[in-house]
């Protein structure tokens, strides 16, 4: 039989084999595909997508931090704005309204014309008195005081006040106003008003609080008298602007502006100067309040703390009564805003797992001893007797490559990268802090190595080995909750110790179909934090 | 409606699991035979089939339509099988001791008597190197030069291993049915 014929027969017989692979093979292929592409069939997300997800989360956290920071700065700016909802704003509006109300009194119209600054002194201390119908009944509607009514928007008020100034007065009116101003400048504060002034701490109060309670003046006439009594002092404040606070200026400005709207005989020069100073003064005014507020209430200060830390600790994992102990080293980035803490970072975890291999190997070794026929001698006697000499034989040891198999247990070493994102709440004391935080952690096997499988000797070689039944999933997500405390060594350094409880979203082994066993773990870690 | 290979390929490239499953079911029986021939046992055949299909799905987009799709898959599976044994043979050289049989001529009746599965079993019993060379030459039609390149052996080694493989098979067949 020729070789080709033999080959053809064998080929036909082998090709005729039409056997389907085992039914479970598709599952193996599918799980292998998942492992190959980094997809955990139980997760539904590729490794790339997961990395992107984590990156997006980090960006989100950083964005959140940035927003917080901006909000803090914004809140400071808000405080510095006039007419924000604050005590100062209310006072300004109140005093503005009061000035407006008093100015429109008929008696005041004349007296104010003679001394426009008298309106400053009519801010009553008693709110009820001010708001009583008897005082406001005589108020003439003033259309031009838009700023008072729409004072919710401070800039609008200022602009409206500027825009709605009456037309320039005539030369006669200007002269008259100048003469009045000149006359007022010569007035001196009374001893009574000086005494009152000493009782107030700030120049702002000097400006807005009258020297005598308005409740003492029962009639418009008496009120006018009080105003006139206080006029010299107020005038003094107004004229010596270098000695007065910005608050004083702003109040005087607002009220003077209002007065001008009522009586066009007021000095235009003064109005222009005031209008020009108004925005800056208003902007400066509340800083004092902010500082005062912070001094009075230090808890309202805003914390923006950034820190970097390094932590180390073991993680004890329980997988359906199978125990694993990992060691983790984490680099953390921390942000604290008041009691809110945000933590992320990059960690590396070292894990070990036992794996059993079915190993087949061949060893070149003694197989058997056989008798080898070497030679035989035949002696023939010339006498006719035949003498037979036995053959020469020797024993030969036969060596062969013999198959063996055994089960070997080897350690698989995994190096796992992990990225946590944690949100928490921290309570700070003088030297200590306690905190609780929770979040998610994404982990990815970065490196895998197994101990060298046992090879009996140099005459042996492994011909086949089966991979362990269980292989680790390439990636996983776990949810974690931590409780811990920190000891503040100094302004910059803290020692932290914390205990974590973790629940893994997926099995740490590749399973198809998933077994539904989710490992959990407990870990403790300690670290050093540096606060910037 | 049955989808064409081209449609299935396009879907598989996109990662469609159903399409991959359909492609697997369509070609797995044919490729399973290839795996069995190159493997020394069913367990190894399963490993080869798994690795082979993973390679097929991974490199599917590299198939440009030159030649038949089934042929491309078959070549991929054969390469997987060769690599599988290269990977597991850590010494890289088959040191197996084999008795060299003298080339004998047997009657064709003997081989005709045995079943297909028995032939397969005998092929699987061949040493790895012999079996691979025999399969590549007899089943795939590779030349000794190509086999040498694939197996990292010389052309002469390929020839001698093929000859020994034939001799071993014939001897085994003769032992079974020759008498």
Coordinates of N, CA, C and O in Angstrom, one line a residue, chain A residues 211-327:
Chain A
X211 N -30.0 111.7 67.2 CA -29.5 112.1 68.5 C -30.5 111.9 69.6 O -30.2 111.6 70.7
X212 N -31.8 112.1 69.2 CA -32.9 111.9 70.2 C -33.9 111.0 69.6 O -34.2 111.1 68.4
X213 N -34.5 110.2 70.4 CA -35.6 109.4 69.9 C -36.7 110.1 69.3 O -37.1 111.2 69.8
X214 N -37.2 109.6 68.2 CA -38.3 110.3 67.5 C -39.6 110.2 68.3 O -40.5 111.0 68.2
X215 N -39.6 109.2 69.2 CA -40.8 109.0 70.0 C -41.1 110.2 70.9 O -42.2 110.5 71.3
X216 N -40.0 111.0 71.1 CA -40.2 112.1 72.0 C -40.9 113.3 71.2 O -41.5 114.1 71.8
X217 N -40.8 113.2 69.9 CA -41.5 114.3 69.2 C -42.8 113.8 68.7 O -42.9 112.9 67.9
X218 N -43.8 114.4 69.2 CA -45.2 113.9 68.9 C -45.8 114.5 67.7 O -46.7 114.0 67.1
X219 N -45.3 115.7 67.3 CA -45.9 116.4 66.2 C -44.9 116.7 65.2 O -43.7 116.7 65.4
X220 N -45.3 116.9 64.0 CA -44.4 117.3 62.9 C -43.6 118.5 63.3 O -42.4 118.6 62.9
X221 N -44.2 119.4 64.0 CA -43.4 120.6 64.3 C -42.3 120.2 65.2 O -41.1 120.7 65.0
X222 N -42.6 119.4 66.3 CA -41.6 119.0 67.2 C -40.5 118.2 66.5 O -39.3 118.4 66.7
X223 N -40.9 117.5 65.6 CA -40.0 116.7 64.7 C -39.1 117.6 64.0 O -37.9 117.4 63.9
X224 N -39.6 118.6 63.4 CA -38.8 119.6 62.7 C -37.8 120.2 63.6 O -36.7 120.5 63.3
X225 N -38.2 120.5 64.8 CA -37.3 121.1 65.7 C -36.2 120.2 66.1 O -35.0 120.6 66.1
X226 N -36.5 119.0 66.3 CA -35.4 118.0 66.5 C -34.4 118.0 65.4 O -33.2 117.9 65.6
X227 N -35.0 118.0 64.2 CA -34.2 118.0 63.1 C -33.2 119.2 63.0 O -32.1 119.1 62.8
X228 N -33.8 120.3 63.3 CA -33.0 121.5 63.3 C -32.0 121.5 64.4 O -30.9 121.9 64.2
X229 N -32.3 120.9 65.5 CA -31.3 120.8 66.6 C -30.2 119.9 66.2 O -29.0 120.2 66.5
X230 N -30.5 118.9 65.5 CA -29.4 117.9 65.1 C -28.7 118.4 63.9 O -27.6 117.8 63.6
X231 N -29.2 119.3 63.2 CA -28.6 119.6 61.9 C -27.2 120.0 62.0 O -26.4 119.5 61.2
X232 N -26.8 120.8 62.9 CA -25.4 121.2 62.9 C -24.4 120.0 63.0 O -23.5 119.9 62.3
X233 N -24.8 119.0 63.8 CA -24.0 117.8 64.0 C -23.9 117.1 62.7 O -22.9 116.7 62.2
X234 N -25.1 116.8 62.1 CA -25.1 116.1 60.9 C -24.4 116.7 59.8 O -23.7 116.1 59.0
X235 N -24.6 118.0 59.8 CA -23.9 118.8 58.7 C -22.4 118.6 58.9 O -21.6 118.5 57.9
X236 N -22.0 118.6 60.1 CA -20.6 118.4 60.4 C -20.1 117.1 59.9 O -19.0 117.0 59.3
X237 N -20.9 116.1 60.1 CA -20.5 114.7 59.6 C -20.5 114.7 58.1 O -19.5 114.2 57.5
X238 N -21.4 115.4 57.5 CA -21.5 115.4 56.0 C -20.4 116.1 55.4 O -19.8 115.7 54.4
X239 N -20.0 117.2 56.0 CA -19.0 118.1 55.4 C -17.6 117.5 55.6 O -16.7 117.7 54.8
X240 N -17.4 116.9 56.7 CA -16.1 116.3 57.0 C -16.1 114.8 56.5 O -16.0 113.9 57.3
X241 N -16.1 114.7 55.3 CA -16.3 113.3 54.7 C -15.0 112.5 55.0 O -15.1 111.3 55.0
X242 N -13.9 113.2 55.1 CA -12.7 112.4 55.4 C -12.7 111.7 56.7 O -12.0 110.7 57.0
X243 N -13.5 112.2 57.6 CA -13.6 111.6 58.9 C -14.8 110.6 59.1 O -15.0 110.0 60.1
X244 N -15.6 110.6 58.1 CA -16.8 109.7 58.3 C -16.6 108.4 57.5 O -15.7 108.3 56.7
X245 N -17.4 107.5 57.9 CA -17.3 106.2 57.3 C -18.0 106.2 56.0 O -18.7 107.1 55.6
X246 N -17.7 105.1 55.3 CA -18.4 104.9 54.0 C -19.8 104.7 54.1 O -20.6 105.1 53.3
X247 N -20.2 104.1 55.2 CA -21.7 104.0 55.5 C -22.3 105.3 55.6 O -23.4 105.5 55.0
X248 N -21.7 106.2 56.3 CA -22.2 107.5 56.4 C -22.5 108.1 55.1 O -23.5 108.8 54.8
X249 N -21.5 107.9 54.3 CA -21.6 108.6 52.9 C -22.8 108.0 52.2 O -23.5 108.7 51.5
X250 N -22.9 106.7 52.2 CA -23.9 106.1 51.4 C -25.3 106.5 51.9 O -26.2 106.8 51.1
X251 N -25.5 106.6 53.2 CA -26.8 107.0 53.7 C -27.0 108.4 53.3 O -28.1 108.8 52.8
X252 N -26.0 109.2 53.5 CA -26.2 110.6 53.2 C -26.5 110.7 51.7 O -27.4 111.5 51.3
X253 N -25.9 110.0 50.9 CA -26.1 110.0 49.5 C -27.5 109.7 49.1 O -28.2 110.4 48.4
X254 N -28.0 108.6 49.7 CA -29.3 108.1 49.3 C -30.3 109.1 49.7 O -31.3 109.4 49.0
X255 N -30.2 109.6 50.9 CA -31.2 110.5 51.4 C -31.1 111.8 50.7 O -32.2 112.4 50.4
X256 N -30.0 112.3 50.4 CA -29.8 113.5 49.8 C -30.4 113.4 48.4 O -31.1 114.3 47.9
X257 N -30.2 112.3 47.8 CA -30.7 112.1 46.4 C -32.2 112.2 46.4 O -32.9 112.8 45.6
X258 N -32.8 111.5 47.4 CA -34.2 111.5 47.5 C -34.8 112.9 47.8 O -35.8 113.4 47.2
X259 N -34.1 113.6 48.5 CA -34.5 115.0 48.9 C -34.5 115.9 47.6 O -35.4 116.7 47.4
X260 N -33.5 115.7 46.8 CA -33.4 116.5 45.6 C -34.6 116.2 44.7 O -35.1 117.1 44.1
X261 N -35.0 115.0 44.7 CA -36.2 114.7 43.9 C -37.4 115.5 44.4 O -38.3 115.7 43.6
X262 N -37.4 115.7 45.6 CA -38.6 116.4 46.1 C -38.5 117.9 46.0 O -39.4 118.6 45.8
X263 N -37.3 118.4 46.2 CA -37.1 119.8 46.2 C -36.0 120.2 45.2 O -34.8 119.9 45.5
X264 N -36.3 120.7 44.2 CA -35.3 121.0 43.1 C -34.4 122.2 43.5 O -33.5 122.5 42.8
X265 N -34.7 122.8 44.7 CA -33.9 123.9 45.1 C -32.6 123.5 45.7 O -31.8 124.3 46.1
X266 N -32.4 122.2 45.9 CA -31.2 121.7 46.5 C -30.0 121.9 45.6 O -30.2 121.9 44.4
X267 N -28.9 122.0 46.1 CA -27.7 122.2 45.3 C -27.4 121.1 44.3 O -27.3 119.9 44.7
X268 N -27.3 121.5 43.1 CA -27.0 120.5 42.0 C -25.6 120.0 42.2 O -25.3 118.8 42.0
X269 N -24.7 120.8 42.6 CA -23.3 120.4 42.7 C -23.2 119.3 43.7 O -22.6 118.2 43.5
X270 N -23.9 119.5 44.8 CA -23.9 118.4 45.8 C -24.4 117.1 45.3 O -23.9 116.1 45.6
X271 N -25.5 117.2 44.6 CA -26.1 116.0 44.0 C -25.1 115.3 43.1 O -25.0 114.1 43.2
X272 N -24.4 116.0 42.3 CA -23.5 115.4 41.4 C -22.4 114.7 42.1 O -22.0 113.6 41.7
X273 N -21.9 115.4 43.1 CA -20.8 114.8 43.8 C -21.3 113.5 44.5 O -20.6 112.5 44.4
X274 N -22.4 113.6 45.1 CA -23.0 112.4 45.8 C -23.2 111.3 44.8 O -22.9 110.1 45.0
X275 N -23.8 111.6 43.6 CA -24.1 110.6 42.7 C -22.9 109.9 42.2 O -22.8 108.7 42.0
X276 N -21.8 110.7 42.1 CA -20.6 110.1 41.6 C -20.0 109.2 42.6 O -19.3 108.2 42.3
X277 N -20.2 109.5 43.9 CA -19.6 108.7 44.9 C -20.4 107.4 45.3 O -19.9 106.5 45.9
X278 N -21.6 107.5 44.9 CA -22.6 106.5 45.4 C -22.2 105.0 45.2 O -22.1 104.3 46.1
X279 N -21.9 104.7 44.0 CA -21.6 103.2 43.8 C -20.4 102.7 44.6 O -20.5 101.7 45.2
X280 N -19.4 103.5 44.6 CA -18.2 103.0 45.3 C -18.5 102.9 46.8 O -18.1 102.0 47.5
X281 N -19.1 103.9 47.3 CA -19.4 103.9 48.7 C -20.3 102.7 49.1 O -20.1 102.0 50.1
X282 N -21.3 102.5 48.2 CA -22.2 101.3 48.5 C -21.4 100.0 48.5 O -21.7 99.1 49.2
X283 N -20.5 99.9 47.6 CA -19.7 98.7 47.5 C -18.9 98.5 48.7 O -18.6 97.4 49.1
X284 N -18.3 99.6 49.2 CA -17.4 99.4 50.3 C -18.2 99.2 51.6 O -17.7 98.5 52.5
X285 N -19.3 99.7 51.7 CA -20.0 99.7 53.0 C -20.1 98.4 53.7 O -19.7 98.3 54.9
X286 N -20.5 97.3 53.1 CA -20.8 96.1 53.9 C -19.6 95.3 54.3 O -19.7 94.4 55.0
X287 N -18.4 95.7 53.8 CA -17.2 94.9 54.2 C -17.0 95.0 55.7 O -16.6 94.0 56.3
X288 N -17.4 96.1 56.2 CA -17.2 96.2 57.7 C -18.2 95.2 58.3 O -17.8 94.6 59.3
X289 N -19.3 95.1 57.7 CA -20.3 94.2 58.3 C -19.8 92.7 58.2 O -20.0 92.0 59.2
X290 N -19.2 92.4 57.1 CA -18.8 91.1 56.9 C -17.7 90.7 57.9 O -17.7 89.7 58.6
X291 N -16.8 91.7 58.1 CA -15.7 91.4 59.0 C -16.3 91.3 60.4 O -15.9 90.4 61.2
X292 N -17.2 92.2 60.7 CA -17.8 92.1 62.0 C -18.5 90.8 62.3 O -18.4 90.2 63.3
X293 N -19.2 90.4 61.2 CA -20.0 89.2 61.3 C -19.0 88.0 61.5 O -19.3 87.1 62.3
X294 N -17.9 88.0 60.8 CA -17.0 86.9 61.0 C -16.4 86.9 62.4 O -16.1 85.9 62.9
X295 N -16.1 88.1 62.9 CA -15.5 88.2 64.2 C -16.5 87.7 65.2 O -16.2 87.0 66.2
X296 N -17.8 88.0 65.0 CA -18.8 87.7 66.0 C -19.1 86.2 65.9 O -19.4 85.6 66.9
X297 N -19.0 85.6 64.7 CA -19.4 84.2 64.5 C -18.3 83.5 63.8 O -18.4 83.3 62.6
X298 N -17.3 83.1 64.5 CA -16.2 82.4 63.8 C -16.6 81.1 63.1 O -15.9 80.6 62.2
X299 N -17.7 80.5 63.6 CA -18.1 79.2 63.0 C -18.5 79.4 61.6 O -18.6 78.4 60.8
X300 N -18.9 80.6 61.2 CA -19.4 80.8 59.9 C -18.3 80.9 58.9 O -18.5 81.0 57.7
X301 N -17.0 80.8 59.3 CA -15.9 80.8 58.4 C -15.9 79.6 57.5 O -16.3 78.5 57.9
X302 N -15.4 79.8 56.3 CA -15.5 78.7 55.4 C -14.2 78.0 55.3 O -13.1 78.6 55.2
X303 N -14.2 76.7 55.3 CA -13.0 75.9 55.2 C -12.9 75.3 53.8 O -13.8 74.8 53.2
X304 N -11.7 75.5 53.4 CA -11.3 74.8 52.1 C -10.0 74.1 52.3 O -8.9 74.7 52.3
X305 N -10.1 72.9 52.7 CA -8.8 72.2 53.0 C -8.6 71.1 51.9 O -9.4 70.3 51.6
X306 N -7.4 71.1 51.5 CA -6.9 70.1 50.5 C -5.8 69.3 51.2 O -5.0 69.8 51.9
X307 N -5.9 68.0 51.0 CA -4.8 67.2 51.6 C -4.5 66.0 50.8 O -5.2 65.6 49.9
X308 N -3.3 65.5 51.1 CA -2.8 64.3 50.4 C -2.3 63.3 51.5 O -1.8 63.8 52.5
X309 N -2.6 62.1 51.3 CA -2.3 61.1 52.3 C -1.8 59.8 51.8 O -2.0 59.5 50.6
X310 N -1.3 59.0 52.7 CA -0.8 57.7 52.3 C -1.3 56.8 53.4 O -1.2 57.1 54.6
X311 N -1.9 55.6 53.0 CA -2.5 54.7 54.0 C -2.1 53.3 53.7 O -1.8 53.0 52.5
X312 N -2.1 52.5 54.7 CA -1.7 51.1 54.5 C -2.5 50.3 55.5 O -2.8 50.7 56.6
X313 N -3.0 49.1 55.0 CA -3.7 48.3 55.9 C -4.2 47.0 55.2 O -4.2 46.9 54.0
X314 N -4.5 46.0 56.0 CA -5.0 44.7 55.4 C -6.5 44.7 55.1 O -7.2 45.5 55.7
X315 N -6.9 43.9 54.2 CA -8.3 43.7 53.9 C -8.6 42.2 54.0 O -8.0 41.4 53.4
X316 N -9.6 41.9 54.9 CA -10.0 40.5 55.1 C -11.2 40.3 54.3 O -12.3 40.9 54.6
X317 N -11.1 39.3 53.4 CA -12.3 39.1 52.5 C -12.9 37.7 52.8 O -12.2 36.8 53.0
X318 N -14.2 37.7 52.7 CA -14.9 36.4 52.9 C -15.7 36.1 51.7 O -16.5 36.9 51.2
X319 N -15.4 35.0 51.0 CA -16.1 34.6 49.8 C -16.7 33.3 50.0 O -16.1 32.2 49.8
X320 N -17.9 33.3 50.5 CA -18.6 32.0 50.7 C -17.7 31.1 51.6 O -17.4 30.0 51.2
X321 N -17.3 31.6 52.7 CA -16.5 30.9 53.7 C -15.0 30.6 53.2 O -14.3 29.9 53.8
X322 N -14.7 31.2 52.1 CA -13.3 31.1 51.7 C -12.6 32.5 52.0 O -13.1 33.5 51.6
X323 N -11.5 32.4 52.7 CA -10.9 33.6 53.3 C -9.7 34.0 52.4 O -8.9 33.2 52.0
X324 N -9.7 35.3 52.3 CA -8.5 35.9 51.6 C -8.0 37.1 52.4 O -8.9 37.8 53.0
X325 N -6.8 37.3 52.4 CA -6.2 38.5 53.1 C -5.4 39.3 52.1 O -4.4 38.8 51.6
X326 N -5.8 40.5 51.8 CA -5.0 41.4 50.9 C -4.3 42.5 51.7 O -4.7 42.8 52.8
X327 N -3.3 43.0 51.1 CA -2.6 44.2 51.7 C -2.8 45.3 50.7 O -2.6 45.2 49.5

